[in-house]
């Protein structure tokens, strides 16, 4: 061993000991005849002092930044203590100094706030990882996975490894494939998730399974997506939705308690998908703040439980000559309780913001409800003040509020108001990263209409079970949609799934479902999403076969570990929580991969 | 929840409780008006009884084998108890019986000893996994990985995930590759091990790393090899070989204690590679039994520490007209202490055995050293009895022994005697699977001569460091071999590595080394194994670059989890310890993978 102690270990009580430390030179300073050398390792930093004799021998060859050195010496009390670090009361009187390894000057400073840009830090990732910010991120990641393993172990889950070289069955996302050398022309695929394997394990009777496992999706990368990512993947037998929600609330509570020392409430809030869409315009609502949507007009049947409630809105069917409203399928609003702070100029900027192509609205309307009770709007000439008052009342607005309104087609308007809500929440500093609000979103639609395919796709995935009382409806119904404009009139539109997402501060951190375990229902599901019988058999014959030999009811969930780490670490970027991530083009710039392979390799693979 | 208790949980103390169980029907038996139904889950088996009333309702529709059922009923004491199972004192008086899922008749019996052949059981792996043998294997695997994680956690190791989509740098084994869709013509590779990444993590200062991780090698599959396999992969900073050996003896002791309730000796035996080869003919000696090799003649310099010792052997340079001996480069023997049990016929069979092409010897010679002191051999006519006596003495043989001798070229003769030794050990029942003998093999040669390449390859891998005092020799020496027949005269032949293997009952279960951390030495190593400077830079530039910024001394080890499980589970086959293994042709016959992919996929990948 090159050391007797780490660089974070020595205290005043170690005074008088002869110790050996090894680590990286954080900095060295020469003051006349004395040199101070701070050495660093994962555990901390310790100050060493070269006495005059040794100092004179070293002369000007003081080890530079990031040199790896070994110090032997005596632990002594420091005259001027540094209370900011745990070892700050002592220093090492160096008797022997060995340079183990030299270092060139790093291409960027290895400090909490590095001067290096993203590209150079990615290329020299091994140096970036020396920064304590990144080191703490990976330590946090380990702490989360450790808590996860302990909790699941205590609850009887078995960690079972599933294969990485599997069969390509792309539904939705693209597979990465691996050419077979032994069978030219054939391919393995890398798993997008261990979904079918964990279901087979339930059929095998393993009862409770988990795995912290890499998954792969060959998608066009958006910012902060990685082609390989890690899931906490779980499955349970003989359970209903309620059992899963309770079990995994327990997991998340355990992680927060152990990793963040935060005690979360005993039961998390729950909200149906329809409620979430209606009130937040989003199936992953950030519930740290209100500003919920006021539905002033919704001329569509896509929210059967709520749409009728808008009929009492003053704007419901009113036609008053204001074309933006008159022509709108939906008119949605949010009430901002800080009228005085938002100037006309700022509203104009908001208007520009919603007009960006990503949002796609034509503009923003507003009503100012002054503290004195008077009301003014951006569309005064079309409506009387008493009518505006009706709107204000319908929106349950308070004096002092600013009401922002968007009008247009239901889909883009709801998306836009949802984004506007988040934007305003941010602006009003209501999205505190130190506040953690969790909510289960339940009762998702089983199907989703896909206009490209002109048919249904599975909203979660095709292994998700419909609600028990809707199985019969689903089995009987022809999936064909007669009129593409009114797909929500098809009975499939209203089938709800036993599916659930866990949402943390507006981010989906996990999702799962109770699964189909009956062959007939699974066949019907595949047919509904447009797989021919042959296709279904070719791709998933093994699973449907398994359902014929005593498949138990089962369900599960998967959490995105990268995202969970990022949120708990208070960061926007999952890359900061992955040791060796790819960049936004899917490249590893440190390795320079992907890269060419040799002709011999290509030939062997018959490519 | 479909159950209040598992099928392994109820005891006499639960008498009188109303419970709900769910599980698979192990069997059902109808006796007149009463039916017994045994239901099974991962936790055990419980007997249910249908009373006459319910029985008559069910009539002949008794749930069949492997049906999934839910029973509600009263826990009562059994009249005839089954002491073989923990729930054997009670049974459930069934009040309600729900069939959750039907089952066809399985293609093989789901019992400890199945009637299904390997192929059918692989195709229906989800049914095979229901057998308690396989279930226990996967539970054992989980217990081993759990022990591993706990031990490494307590010793300050961090679990850090390394990437799966990396750069292809095949040295030795073939890479599996993954075509890039975003960059046509370029490929990722799947890691053969996280070697370079864990070294980078040490350069980054993570100090102690571990991972239980899948690795991939596209090799021609021999029996019991898998294209994807799992390693317990570890690395430590500021350590010497001794530190690693001690740390990982601790790991193995912990696993044995927790998983097998076996306390291993405090320190494991150690043996140099040369000792192992000299005495056992093998670098993974099974030390559960003796029968060590007697080196009667070794006319080669490949064991410098030992070869000279054979000079005192009566057969060393003797030329006596027995051509098999006279022409042999090496004459090696083992003494079997059970002369009386081995007949002439059996020796003839042994002779056939060593003549098989896999062993490649021309035959076997023997000396019988009778209890009365007389000596007889298969080559009596060439040697006097007094000469035979000299051999017997040299071999330290006891009266009663049978001495088996093989003669021929050094390499194949040593291999053959090693296999003969194992074969005889097996025959003499000296290889008890319940006995566990561990040994470190150390001081491996750094290089190995590869006659195909006509040059050196790295015996362990090219990141392994030579012994400290041999670095200078290595740096100075030209790797070129002047005379291919005498490669062992080249100074590289005698360079020993800081490498170590852990061997359990004749199986290598782990291996590692102290690593090179100096750019110049790494460059020399790459040059020695025939990589051009450009090649080395292209493939491993990132690692050599990292060595320029303060790389600490470091080393590590990796254990093959699949093999470790198999040995601890007392099985020959690693497949029995993998949930979804490939067959010997690298196929997953359950999924039918590898398989064709769609034209669209091929086109997107530019293949």
PDB file of C-alpha atoms in Angstrom, chain B residues 3-251:
ATOM      1  CA  UNK B   3     -52.774 -13.262  -1.512  1.00  0.00           C
ATOM      2  CA  UNK B   4     -52.382 -12.704   2.197  1.00  0.00           C
ATOM      3  CA  UNK B   5     -49.523 -15.187   2.550  1.00  0.00           C
ATOM      4  CA  UNK B   6     -47.036 -16.983   0.341  1.00  0.00           C
ATOM      5  CA  UNK B   7     -47.123 -20.752  -0.163  1.00  0.00           C
ATOM      6  CA  UNK B   8     -44.096 -21.213   2.096  1.00  0.00           C
ATOM      7  CA  UNK B   9     -45.232 -19.205   5.060  1.00  0.00           C
ATOM      8  CA  UNK B  10     -47.987 -20.856   7.051  1.00  0.00           C
ATOM      9  CA  UNK B  11     -47.264 -22.865  10.194  1.00  0.00           C
ATOM     10  CA  UNK B  12     -49.232 -24.538  12.951  1.00  0.00           C
ATOM     11  CA  UNK B  13     -49.260 -21.218  14.794  1.00  0.00           C
ATOM     12  CA  UNK B  14     -51.398 -19.796  11.985  1.00  0.00           C
ATOM     13  CA  UNK B  15     -54.156 -22.275  12.727  1.00  0.00           C
ATOM     14  CA  UNK B  16     -57.597 -20.721  12.606  1.00  0.00           C
ATOM     15  CA  UNK B  17     -56.659 -17.872  10.277  1.00  0.00           C
ATOM     16  CA  UNK B  18     -58.594 -17.166   7.120  1.00  0.00           C
ATOM     17  CA  UNK B  19     -55.978 -16.801   4.420  1.00  0.00           C
ATOM     18  CA  UNK B  20     -55.684 -16.295   0.683  1.00  0.00           C
ATOM     19  CA  UNK B  21     -52.935 -18.011  -1.261  1.00  0.00           C
ATOM     20  CA  UNK B  22     -52.058 -17.823  -4.931  1.00  0.00           C
ATOM     21  CA  UNK B  23     -49.751 -20.070  -6.889  1.00  0.00           C
ATOM     22  CA  UNK B  24     -49.281 -22.866  -9.349  1.00  0.00           C
ATOM     23  CA  UNK B  25     -50.937 -26.241  -8.980  1.00  0.00           C
ATOM     24  CA  UNK B  26     -48.144 -28.712  -8.294  1.00  0.00           C
ATOM     25  CA  UNK B  27     -50.616 -31.584  -8.282  1.00  0.00           C
ATOM     26  CA  UNK B  28     -54.188 -32.383  -7.358  1.00  0.00           C
ATOM     27  CA  UNK B  29     -55.597 -35.681  -6.177  1.00  0.00           C
ATOM     28  CA  UNK B  30     -59.205 -36.666  -5.807  1.00  0.00           C
ATOM     29  CA  UNK B  31     -60.116 -39.220  -3.145  1.00  0.00           C
ATOM     30  CA  UNK B  32     -63.813 -39.879  -3.294  1.00  0.00           C
ATOM     31  CA  UNK B  33     -65.527 -36.734  -2.106  1.00  0.00           C
ATOM     32  CA  UNK B  34     -62.338 -34.897  -1.180  1.00  0.00           C
ATOM     33  CA  UNK B  35     -59.734 -33.257  -3.403  1.00  0.00           C
ATOM     34  CA  UNK B  36     -56.245 -32.238  -2.354  1.00  0.00           C
ATOM     35  CA  UNK B  37     -54.602 -29.432  -4.269  1.00  0.00           C
ATOM     36  CA  UNK B  38     -50.935 -28.616  -3.649  1.00  0.00           C
ATOM     37  CA  UNK B  39     -50.051 -25.093  -4.689  1.00  0.00           C
ATOM     38  CA  UNK B  40     -46.574 -23.829  -5.215  1.00  0.00           C
ATOM     39  CA  UNK B  41     -44.746 -20.536  -5.458  1.00  0.00           C
ATOM     40  CA  UNK B  42     -41.129 -19.407  -5.088  1.00  0.00           C
ATOM     41  CA  UNK B  43     -41.398 -19.694  -1.318  1.00  0.00           C
ATOM     42  CA  UNK B  44     -42.787 -23.180  -0.920  1.00  0.00           C
ATOM     43  CA  UNK B  45     -45.734 -25.453  -1.304  1.00  0.00           C
ATOM     44  CA  UNK B  46     -48.989 -25.657   0.643  1.00  0.00           C
ATOM     45  CA  UNK B  47     -51.718 -28.272   0.642  1.00  0.00           C
ATOM     46  CA  UNK B  48     -55.313 -27.228   0.093  1.00  0.00           C
ATOM     47  CA  UNK B  49     -58.364 -29.430   0.672  1.00  0.00           C
ATOM     48  CA  UNK B  50     -61.651 -29.084  -1.124  1.00  0.00           C
ATOM     49  CA  UNK B  51     -64.507 -30.148   1.107  1.00  0.00           C
ATOM     50  CA  UNK B  52     -67.309 -32.300  -0.245  1.00  0.00           C
ATOM     51  CA  UNK B  53     -69.635 -29.410  -1.004  1.00  0.00           C
ATOM     52  CA  UNK B  54     -67.168 -27.392  -3.061  1.00  0.00           C
ATOM     53  CA  UNK B  55     -65.781 -30.586  -4.487  1.00  0.00           C
ATOM     54  CA  UNK B  56     -69.117 -31.601  -5.861  1.00  0.00           C
ATOM     55  CA  UNK B  57     -69.538 -28.200  -7.500  1.00  0.00           C
ATOM     56  CA  UNK B  58     -66.189 -28.498  -9.212  1.00  0.00           C
ATOM     57  CA  UNK B  59     -67.020 -32.010 -10.183  1.00  0.00           C
ATOM     58  CA  UNK B  60     -64.426 -33.102 -12.633  1.00  0.00           C
ATOM     59  CA  UNK B  61     -63.051 -29.632 -13.342  1.00  0.00           C
ATOM     60  CA  UNK B  62     -60.214 -29.956 -10.908  1.00  0.00           C
ATOM     61  CA  UNK B  63     -57.500 -27.475 -11.806  1.00  0.00           C
ATOM     62  CA  UNK B  64     -54.703 -29.236 -13.610  1.00  0.00           C
ATOM     63  CA  UNK B  65     -50.951 -29.074 -13.205  1.00  0.00           C
ATOM     64  CA  UNK B  66     -49.471 -25.588 -13.589  1.00  0.00           C
ATOM     65  CA  UNK B  67     -52.851 -23.857 -13.478  1.00  0.00           C
ATOM     66  CA  UNK B  68     -52.593 -20.607 -11.547  1.00  0.00           C
ATOM     67  CA  UNK B  69     -55.151 -20.576  -8.761  1.00  0.00           C
ATOM     68  CA  UNK B  70     -56.180 -18.497  -5.809  1.00  0.00           C
ATOM     69  CA  UNK B  71     -57.410 -20.287  -2.689  1.00  0.00           C
ATOM     70  CA  UNK B  72     -59.271 -18.712   0.181  1.00  0.00           C
ATOM     71  CA  UNK B  73     -59.788 -20.761   3.265  1.00  0.00           C
ATOM     72  CA  UNK B  74     -59.080 -21.694   6.835  1.00  0.00           C
ATOM     73  CA  UNK B  75     -55.702 -22.834   8.131  1.00  0.00           C
ATOM     74  CA  UNK B  76     -56.210 -26.159   9.941  1.00  0.00           C
ATOM     75  CA  UNK B  77     -53.902 -28.756  11.421  1.00  0.00           C
ATOM     76  CA  UNK B  78     -53.229 -31.718   9.167  1.00  0.00           C
ATOM     77  CA  UNK B  79     -54.063 -35.167  10.389  1.00  0.00           C
ATOM     78  CA  UNK B  80     -51.127 -36.750   8.575  1.00  0.00           C
ATOM     79  CA  UNK B  81     -48.246 -34.291   8.676  1.00  0.00           C
ATOM     80  CA  UNK B  82     -45.530 -34.027   6.057  1.00  0.00           C
ATOM     81  CA  UNK B  83     -42.284 -33.400   7.900  1.00  0.00           C
ATOM     82  CA  UNK B  84     -40.370 -32.870   4.671  1.00  0.00           C
ATOM     83  CA  UNK B  85     -41.792 -29.405   3.998  1.00  0.00           C
ATOM     84  CA  UNK B  86     -42.002 -26.428   6.378  1.00  0.00           C
ATOM     85  CA  UNK B  87     -45.742 -26.032   5.783  1.00  0.00           C
ATOM     86  CA  UNK B  88     -46.330 -29.744   6.287  1.00  0.00           C
ATOM     87  CA  UNK B  89     -48.191 -29.409   9.578  1.00  0.00           C
ATOM     88  CA  UNK B  90     -51.120 -27.475   8.168  1.00  0.00           C
ATOM     89  CA  UNK B  91     -53.474 -27.440   5.250  1.00  0.00           C
ATOM     90  CA  UNK B  92     -56.057 -24.987   3.914  1.00  0.00           C
ATOM     91  CA  UNK B  93     -59.726 -25.894   4.106  1.00  0.00           C
ATOM     92  CA  UNK B  94     -60.708 -24.238   0.861  1.00  0.00           C
ATOM     93  CA  UNK B  95     -63.783 -22.010   0.970  1.00  0.00           C
ATOM     94  CA  UNK B  96     -63.260 -20.395  -2.401  1.00  0.00           C
ATOM     95  CA  UNK B  97     -61.235 -21.468  -5.406  1.00  0.00           C
ATOM     96  CA  UNK B  98     -60.496 -19.116  -8.301  1.00  0.00           C
ATOM     97  CA  UNK B  99     -58.707 -20.208 -11.397  1.00  0.00           C
ATOM     98  CA  UNK B 100     -56.600 -17.234 -12.486  1.00  0.00           C
ATOM     99  CA  UNK B 101     -54.964 -18.850 -15.457  1.00  0.00           C
ATOM    100  CA  UNK B 102     -55.136 -22.148 -17.306  1.00  0.00           C
ATOM    101  CA  UNK B 103     -52.224 -24.238 -18.415  1.00  0.00           C
ATOM    102  CA  UNK B 104     -51.722 -26.631 -21.253  1.00  0.00           C
ATOM    103  CA  UNK B 105     -49.835 -29.760 -20.337  1.00  0.00           C
ATOM    104  CA  UNK B 106     -46.187 -28.675 -20.147  1.00  0.00           C
ATOM    105  CA  UNK B 107     -43.845 -30.256 -22.709  1.00  0.00           C
ATOM    106  CA  UNK B 108     -41.784 -31.737 -19.856  1.00  0.00           C
ATOM    107  CA  UNK B 109     -42.337 -32.391 -16.185  1.00  0.00           C
ATOM    108  CA  UNK B 110     -41.615 -29.545 -13.838  1.00  0.00           C
ATOM    109  CA  UNK B 111     -39.809 -31.588 -11.199  1.00  0.00           C
ATOM    110  CA  UNK B 112     -36.276 -31.630  -9.832  1.00  0.00           C
ATOM    111  CA  UNK B 113     -35.388 -34.285 -12.358  1.00  0.00           C
ATOM    112  CA  UNK B 114     -37.163 -33.245 -15.504  1.00  0.00           C
ATOM    113  CA  UNK B 115     -37.892 -35.652 -18.329  1.00  0.00           C
ATOM    114  CA  UNK B 116     -37.166 -32.908 -20.867  1.00  0.00           C
ATOM    115  CA  UNK B 117     -34.063 -32.847 -23.024  1.00  0.00           C
ATOM    116  CA  UNK B 118     -31.758 -29.840 -23.135  1.00  0.00           C
ATOM    117  CA  UNK B 119     -33.197 -28.493 -26.399  1.00  0.00           C
ATOM    118  CA  UNK B 120     -36.827 -28.514 -25.374  1.00  0.00           C
ATOM    119  CA  UNK B 121     -35.989 -27.069 -21.978  1.00  0.00           C
ATOM    120  CA  UNK B 122     -34.051 -24.209 -23.611  1.00  0.00           C
ATOM    121  CA  UNK B 123     -36.948 -23.443 -25.932  1.00  0.00           C
ATOM    122  CA  UNK B 124     -39.363 -23.384 -23.012  1.00  0.00           C
ATOM    123  CA  UNK B 125     -36.880 -21.780 -20.647  1.00  0.00           C
ATOM    124  CA  UNK B 126     -39.690 -20.019 -18.753  1.00  0.00           C
ATOM    125  CA  UNK B 127     -41.016 -23.436 -17.747  1.00  0.00           C
ATOM    126  CA  UNK B 128     -37.586 -24.896 -17.013  1.00  0.00           C
ATOM    127  CA  UNK B 129     -36.987 -21.953 -14.668  1.00  0.00           C
ATOM    128  CA  UNK B 130     -39.950 -23.122 -12.612  1.00  0.00           C
ATOM    129  CA  UNK B 131     -37.960 -26.160 -11.524  1.00  0.00           C
ATOM    130  CA  UNK B 132     -36.616 -25.666  -8.039  1.00  0.00           C
ATOM    131  CA  UNK B 133     -33.104 -26.636  -9.154  1.00  0.00           C
ATOM    132  CA  UNK B 134     -32.880 -23.667 -11.495  1.00  0.00           C
ATOM    133  CA  UNK B 135     -34.722 -21.364  -9.121  1.00  0.00           C
ATOM    134  CA  UNK B 136     -32.183 -22.155  -6.412  1.00  0.00           C
ATOM    135  CA  UNK B 137     -29.332 -21.556  -8.845  1.00  0.00           C
ATOM    136  CA  UNK B 138     -30.550 -18.042  -9.595  1.00  0.00           C
ATOM    137  CA  UNK B 139     -31.130 -17.435  -5.903  1.00  0.00           C
ATOM    138  CA  UNK B 140     -27.558 -18.555  -5.241  1.00  0.00           C
ATOM    139  CA  UNK B 141     -26.350 -16.185  -7.951  1.00  0.00           C
ATOM    140  CA  UNK B 142     -28.210 -13.327  -6.334  1.00  0.00           C
ATOM    141  CA  UNK B 143     -26.809 -14.245  -2.913  1.00  0.00           C
ATOM    142  CA  UNK B 144     -23.264 -14.184  -4.327  1.00  0.00           C
ATOM    143  CA  UNK B 145     -23.705 -10.820  -5.980  1.00  0.00           C
ATOM    144  CA  UNK B 146     -25.387  -9.442  -2.856  1.00  0.00           C
ATOM    145  CA  UNK B 147     -22.473 -10.593  -0.651  1.00  0.00           C
ATOM    146  CA  UNK B 148     -20.064  -9.115  -3.162  1.00  0.00           C
ATOM    147  CA  UNK B 149     -21.771  -5.743  -3.164  1.00  0.00           C
ATOM    148  CA  UNK B 150     -21.953  -5.606   0.606  1.00  0.00           C
ATOM    149  CA  UNK B 151     -18.301  -6.506   1.093  1.00  0.00           C
ATOM    150  CA  UNK B 152     -17.083  -4.052  -1.519  1.00  0.00           C
ATOM    151  CA  UNK B 153     -19.342  -1.327  -0.150  1.00  0.00           C
ATOM    152  CA  UNK B 154     -17.956  -1.811   3.324  1.00  0.00           C
ATOM    153  CA  UNK B 155     -14.465  -1.502   1.881  1.00  0.00           C
ATOM    154  CA  UNK B 156     -15.106   1.820   0.200  1.00  0.00           C
ATOM    155  CA  UNK B 157     -15.661   0.668  -3.370  1.00  0.00           C
ATOM    156  CA  UNK B 158     -18.036   2.637  -5.596  1.00  0.00           C
ATOM    157  CA  UNK B 159     -20.199   0.920  -8.186  1.00  0.00           C
ATOM    158  CA  UNK B 160     -19.689   3.027 -11.322  1.00  0.00           C
ATOM    159  CA  UNK B 161     -21.315   2.148 -14.634  1.00  0.00           C
ATOM    160  CA  UNK B 162     -19.110   2.165 -17.707  1.00  0.00           C
ATOM    161  CA  UNK B 163     -20.435   2.425 -21.277  1.00  0.00           C
ATOM    162  CA  UNK B 164     -21.584  -0.451 -23.481  1.00  0.00           C
ATOM    163  CA  UNK B 165     -21.292   1.338 -26.803  1.00  0.00           C
ATOM    164  CA  UNK B 166     -17.569   1.830 -27.100  1.00  0.00           C
ATOM    165  CA  UNK B 167     -14.781   1.705 -29.659  1.00  0.00           C
ATOM    166  CA  UNK B 168     -13.642  -1.475 -31.352  1.00  0.00           C
ATOM    167  CA  UNK B 169     -10.060  -2.308 -30.312  1.00  0.00           C
ATOM    168  CA  UNK B 170      -9.829  -6.061 -30.699  1.00  0.00           C
ATOM    169  CA  UNK B 171      -6.665  -7.483 -29.129  1.00  0.00           C
ATOM    170  CA  UNK B 172      -7.006 -11.204 -29.000  1.00  0.00           C
ATOM    171  CA  UNK B 173     -10.731 -11.872 -28.862  1.00  0.00           C
ATOM    172  CA  UNK B 174     -13.207 -10.604 -31.435  1.00  0.00           C
ATOM    173  CA  UNK B 175     -15.535  -7.698 -30.708  1.00  0.00           C
ATOM    174  CA  UNK B 176     -19.258  -7.700 -31.259  1.00  0.00           C
ATOM    175  CA  UNK B 177     -19.961  -4.512 -33.171  1.00  0.00           C
ATOM    176  CA  UNK B 178     -22.984  -2.240 -33.477  1.00  0.00           C
ATOM    177  CA  UNK B 179     -23.478  -0.279 -36.707  1.00  0.00           C
ATOM    178  CA  UNK B 180     -24.119   3.433 -36.247  1.00  0.00           C
ATOM    179  CA  UNK B 181     -27.193   4.762 -38.011  1.00  0.00           C
ATOM    180  CA  UNK B 182     -26.252   8.390 -37.494  1.00  0.00           C
ATOM    181  CA  UNK B 183     -22.770   7.874 -38.929  1.00  0.00           C
ATOM    182  CA  UNK B 184     -23.083   5.324 -41.744  1.00  0.00           C
ATOM    183  CA  UNK B 185     -20.075   3.052 -42.110  1.00  0.00           C
ATOM    184  CA  UNK B 186     -18.963   3.544 -38.535  1.00  0.00           C
ATOM    185  CA  UNK B 187     -19.437   1.101 -35.679  1.00  0.00           C
ATOM    186  CA  UNK B 188     -19.552   0.943 -31.935  1.00  0.00           C
ATOM    187  CA  UNK B 189     -18.252  -2.186 -30.215  1.00  0.00           C
ATOM    188  CA  UNK B 190     -19.590  -3.949 -27.138  1.00  0.00           C
ATOM    189  CA  UNK B 191     -16.970  -4.134 -24.364  1.00  0.00           C
ATOM    190  CA  UNK B 192     -14.969  -7.314 -23.841  1.00  0.00           C
ATOM    191  CA  UNK B 193     -14.382  -5.878 -20.383  1.00  0.00           C
ATOM    192  CA  UNK B 194     -14.426  -2.385 -18.865  1.00  0.00           C
ATOM    193  CA  UNK B 195     -10.611  -2.544 -18.532  1.00  0.00           C
ATOM    194  CA  UNK B 196      -9.618   0.837 -19.951  1.00  0.00           C
ATOM    195  CA  UNK B 197     -12.571   2.602 -18.330  1.00  0.00           C
ATOM    196  CA  UNK B 198     -11.773   1.367 -14.874  1.00  0.00           C
ATOM    197  CA  UNK B 199      -8.193   2.479 -15.363  1.00  0.00           C
ATOM    198  CA  UNK B 200      -9.425   5.918 -16.403  1.00  0.00           C
ATOM    199  CA  UNK B 201     -11.547   6.035 -13.266  1.00  0.00           C
ATOM    200  CA  UNK B 202      -8.399   5.451 -11.254  1.00  0.00           C
ATOM    201  CA  UNK B 203      -6.698   8.283 -13.145  1.00  0.00           C
ATOM    202  CA  UNK B 204      -9.767  10.360 -12.234  1.00  0.00           C
ATOM    203  CA  UNK B 205      -9.186   9.593  -8.570  1.00  0.00           C
ATOM    204  CA  UNK B 206     -12.153   7.335  -7.808  1.00  0.00           C
ATOM    205  CA  UNK B 207      -9.758   5.201  -5.793  1.00  0.00           C
ATOM    206  CA  UNK B 208     -11.890   2.058  -5.507  1.00  0.00           C
ATOM    207  CA  UNK B 209     -14.261   0.978  -8.245  1.00  0.00           C
ATOM    208  CA  UNK B 210     -16.376  -2.081  -8.823  1.00  0.00           C
ATOM    209  CA  UNK B 211     -19.093  -3.199 -11.148  1.00  0.00           C
ATOM    210  CA  UNK B 212     -20.982  -6.413 -11.745  1.00  0.00           C
ATOM    211  CA  UNK B 213     -21.144  -6.078 -15.460  1.00  0.00           C
ATOM    212  CA  UNK B 214     -21.905  -7.856 -18.719  1.00  0.00           C
ATOM    213  CA  UNK B 215     -19.012  -8.393 -21.106  1.00  0.00           C
ATOM    214  CA  UNK B 216     -19.086  -9.632 -24.677  1.00  0.00           C
ATOM    215  CA  UNK B 217     -16.771 -11.774 -26.786  1.00  0.00           C
ATOM    216  CA  UNK B 218     -17.531 -12.985 -30.264  1.00  0.00           C
ATOM    217  CA  UNK B 219     -15.596 -16.229 -30.005  1.00  0.00           C
ATOM    218  CA  UNK B 220     -16.182 -19.587 -31.570  1.00  0.00           C
ATOM    219  CA  UNK B 221     -18.130 -21.091 -28.738  1.00  0.00           C
ATOM    220  CA  UNK B 222     -16.723 -24.033 -26.915  1.00  0.00           C
ATOM    221  CA  UNK B 223     -18.934 -26.010 -24.634  1.00  0.00           C
ATOM    222  CA  UNK B 224     -19.947 -23.890 -21.686  1.00  0.00           C
ATOM    223  CA  UNK B 225     -18.862 -20.542 -23.056  1.00  0.00           C
ATOM    224  CA  UNK B 226     -21.347 -17.746 -23.522  1.00  0.00           C
ATOM    225  CA  UNK B 227     -21.026 -14.791 -25.911  1.00  0.00           C
ATOM    226  CA  UNK B 228     -22.214 -12.563 -23.078  1.00  0.00           C
ATOM    227  CA  UNK B 229     -20.955 -13.214 -19.581  1.00  0.00           C
ATOM    228  CA  UNK B 230     -20.786 -11.389 -16.280  1.00  0.00           C
ATOM    229  CA  UNK B 231     -17.750 -10.113 -14.438  1.00  0.00           C
ATOM    230  CA  UNK B 232     -17.244  -8.806 -10.948  1.00  0.00           C
ATOM    231  CA  UNK B 233     -14.870  -6.099 -12.055  1.00  0.00           C
ATOM    232  CA  UNK B 234     -12.726  -4.213  -9.533  1.00  0.00           C
ATOM    233  CA  UNK B 235      -9.895  -1.703  -9.467  1.00  0.00           C
ATOM    234  CA  UNK B 236      -7.930   0.035  -6.706  1.00  0.00           C
ATOM    235  CA  UNK B 237      -5.492   2.913  -6.550  1.00  0.00           C
ATOM    236  CA  UNK B 238      -2.235   3.227  -4.604  1.00  0.00           C
ATOM    237  CA  UNK B 239      -1.949  -0.519  -4.144  1.00  0.00           C
ATOM    238  CA  UNK B 240       0.631  -3.200  -4.657  1.00  0.00           C
ATOM    239  CA  UNK B 241      -0.080  -6.803  -5.547  1.00  0.00           C
ATOM    240  CA  UNK B 242      -0.181  -7.829  -1.904  1.00  0.00           C
ATOM    241  CA  UNK B 243      -2.969  -5.342  -1.118  1.00  0.00           C
ATOM    242  CA  UNK B 244      -5.131  -6.734  -3.899  1.00  0.00           C
ATOM    243  CA  UNK B 245      -4.592 -10.345  -2.892  1.00  0.00           C
ATOM    244  CA  UNK B 246      -5.562  -9.588   0.714  1.00  0.00           C
ATOM    245  CA  UNK B 247      -8.597  -7.490  -0.237  1.00  0.00           C
ATOM    246  CA  UNK B 248     -10.035 -10.122  -2.554  1.00  0.00           C
ATOM    247  CA  UNK B 249      -9.267 -13.058  -0.325  1.00  0.00           C
ATOM    248  CA  UNK B 250     -11.586 -11.140   1.974  1.00  0.00           C
ATOM    249  CA  UNK B 251     -14.255 -11.010  -0.717  1.00  0.00           C
TER     250      UNK B 251
END
